[in-house]
Coordinates of C-alpha atoms in Angstrom, one line a residue:
M24 CA 127.4 124.0 73.7
E25 CA 126.9 120.2 73.6
E26 CA 125.2 118.6 70.7
P27 CA 122.0 116.8 71.5
T28 CA 122.5 113.1 71.9
S29 CA 120.3 110.7 70.0
P30 CA 118.3 108.2 71.9
P31 CA 119.8 104.7 72.2
P32 CA 118.9 102.4 69.4
A33 CA 115.9 100.2 70.1
E34 CA 116.8 96.7 71.3
D35 CA 116.2 93.8 69.0
P36 CA 113.8 91.4 70.6
S37 CA 115.3 88.5 68.7
D38 CA 118.6 89.1 70.4
P39 CA 119.0 86.3 73.0
R40 CA 120.4 88.6 75.7
V41 CA 117.4 90.9 75.3
S42 CA 114.9 88.1 75.5
N43 CA 116.7 86.5 78.5
R44 CA 116.7 89.9 80.3
T45 CA 113.0 90.4 79.5
R46 CA 112.1 86.9 80.8
F47 CA 114.2 87.5 83.9
E48 CA 112.4 90.8 84.7
L49 CA 108.9 89.4 84.1
E50 CA 109.5 86.3 86.2
L51 CA 111.1 88.4 89.0
E52 CA 108.1 90.8 88.9
F53 CA 105.7 87.9 89.1
V54 CA 107.5 86.1 91.9
Q55 CA 107.6 89.3 94.0
S56 CA 103.9 89.8 93.4
L57 CA 103.4 86.5 95.4
A58 CA 104.3 88.4 98.5
N59 CA 100.9 90.1 98.4
P60 CA 98.2 88.0 100.2
F61 CA 95.4 89.9 98.4
Y62 CA 97.0 88.9 95.1
L63 CA 97.2 85.3 96.2
Q64 CA 93.6 85.3 97.2
T65 CA 92.6 86.7 93.8
L66 CA 94.6 84.0 92.0
G67 CA 92.8 81.4 94.1
Q68 CA 89.3 82.8 93.7
Q69 CA 89.7 83.0 89.9
R70 CA 90.7 79.3 90.0
I71 CA 94.1 80.1 88.5
L72 CA 95.7 78.2 91.4
D73 CA 93.7 75.1 90.3
D74 CA 95.2 75.0 86.8
P75 CA 97.8 72.2 86.4
A76 CA 99.8 74.3 84.0
F77 CA 100.0 77.1 86.5
I78 CA 101.0 74.7 89.3
N79 CA 103.8 73.5 87.1
Y80 CA 104.9 77.1 86.4
L81 CA 105.0 77.7 90.2
A82 CA 107.2 74.6 90.6
Y83 CA 109.5 75.9 87.8
L84 CA 109.8 79.3 89.6
K85 CA 111.3 77.6 92.7
Y86 CA 114.7 78.4 91.2
W87 CA 114.3 81.9 92.6
S88 CA 115.0 80.4 96.0
E89 CA 118.6 79.7 95.0
K90 CA 121.1 82.2 96.3
E91 CA 122.1 83.3 92.8
Y92 CA 118.6 84.5 92.1
A93 CA 117.2 85.2 95.6
R94 CA 119.5 88.2 95.9
F95 CA 117.2 90.1 93.5
I96 CA 114.1 89.6 95.6
H97 CA 113.0 92.6 97.6
Y98 CA 110.1 91.0 99.3
P99 CA 111.3 87.8 101.1
H100 CA 107.7 86.7 101.8
A101 CA 107.4 86.1 98.1
L102 CA 109.7 83.1 98.4
H103 CA 107.9 81.8 101.4
H104 CA 104.6 82.1 99.7
L105 CA 106.0 80.5 96.5
E106 CA 107.1 77.5 98.7
L107 CA 103.6 77.3 100.3
L108 CA 102.0 77.4 96.9
Q109 CA 103.6 74.1 96.1
H110 CA 101.0 72.5 98.5
A111 CA 97.4 71.9 97.4
Q112 CA 96.0 72.6 100.9
F113 CA 97.6 76.1 100.9
R114 CA 96.3 76.8 97.4
E115 CA 92.8 75.9 98.6
E116 CA 93.0 77.8 101.9
V117 CA 94.3 81.0 100.4
K118 CA 90.9 81.5 98.6
K119 CA 89.3 82.3 102.0
D120 CA 89.1 85.8 103.5
E121 CA 90.2 84.6 106.9
W122 CA 93.3 83.0 105.5
R123 CA 94.2 86.1 103.5
E124 CA 93.8 88.2 106.6
Y125 CA 95.9 85.7 108.6
L126 CA 98.7 86.0 106.0
N127 CA 98.4 89.7 105.9
Q128 CA 98.7 90.0 109.7
K129 CA 101.6 87.6 109.9
Q130 CA 103.4 89.6 107.2
F131 CA 102.7 92.9 109.1
D132 CA 103.9 91.4 112.4
H133 CA 107.1 90.3 110.7
W134 CA 107.7 93.7 109.1
R135 CA 106.9 95.4 112.4
T136 CA 109.5 93.4 114.4
W137 CA 112.2 92.2 112.1
R138 CA 114.7 94.9 113.1
D139 CA 113.9 94.8 116.8
P140 CA 117.0 93.5 118.5
A141 CA 115.0 91.7 121.2
Y142 CA 113.3 89.7 118.4
L143 CA 116.6 89.2 116.5
D144 CA 118.5 87.7 119.5
G145 CA 115.6 85.4 120.5
S146 CA 115.1 87.0 123.9
K147 CA 111.6 88.1 123.0
G148 CA 110.0 84.7 123.6
D149 CA 108.0 84.1 126.8
V150 CA 110.1 86.6 128.8
K151 CA 108.0 89.4 130.2
P152 CA 109.8 92.8 130.2
D153 CA 110.7 94.4 133.5
L154 CA 108.9 97.8 133.6
N155 CA 109.9 98.6 137.1
T156 CA 112.9 100.7 136.1
D157 CA 111.1 104.0 135.8
A158 CA 107.7 105.1 137.2
D159 CA 107.0 107.3 134.2
A160 CA 107.8 104.5 131.8
K161 CA 105.3 102.3 133.6
V162 CA 102.5 104.9 133.1
D163 CA 103.4 105.4 129.4
A164 CA 103.6 101.7 128.8
S165 CA 100.2 101.0 130.4
A166 CA 98.6 103.9 128.5
A167 CA 99.9 102.6 125.1
V168 CA 99.1 98.9 125.6
D169 CA 95.7 98.9 123.8
D170 CA 96.8 101.3 121.1
P171 CA 97.1 99.3 117.8
M172 CA 99.4 102.0 116.4
T173 CA 102.1 101.4 118.8
E174 CA 105.6 100.1 118.4
E175 CA 107.4 97.9 120.9
H176 CA 110.9 98.8 121.9
P177 CA 113.7 96.5 123.2
Q178 CA 113.1 97.8 126.7
G179 CA 109.6 96.4 126.5
L180 CA 107.9 99.8 126.4
K181 CA 105.2 100.6 123.9
T182 CA 105.3 104.0 122.3
A183 CA 103.8 105.7 119.3
P184 CA 105.9 105.2 116.2
V185 CA 108.2 108.1 115.3

């Protein structure tokens, strides 16, 4: 029978390694929260984005865009929004509901298509897909065109998500 192990000793907050890790985790969490358009709008509406000290803090956080730190980011839109927040016009616009919805839709569209090979190789541009390959596929595609809960496949057909 194994003896019960005691819990690890509490970390000393005065230890530089502990304080550095804590700071790293807090800043990472904050930067990732910038991926949320609703959070950005809240910051704007509460006038936090107008505070010069906060604007300086956002400029300081740009180091997260460096490869050494960016590898820890799970939501790449956070880095894009961090870059946009460096501009006064964006900080002003993000307060508006329409702008928040625009960002939210752009983010959704990116997540919906980022693994679609047709989008990845650049062939999705202005080229219209050829649906004449299969009569059943044409019927299915035309039935699903107006359904907002559809997913587009590389062949150009729209079907319900799996």
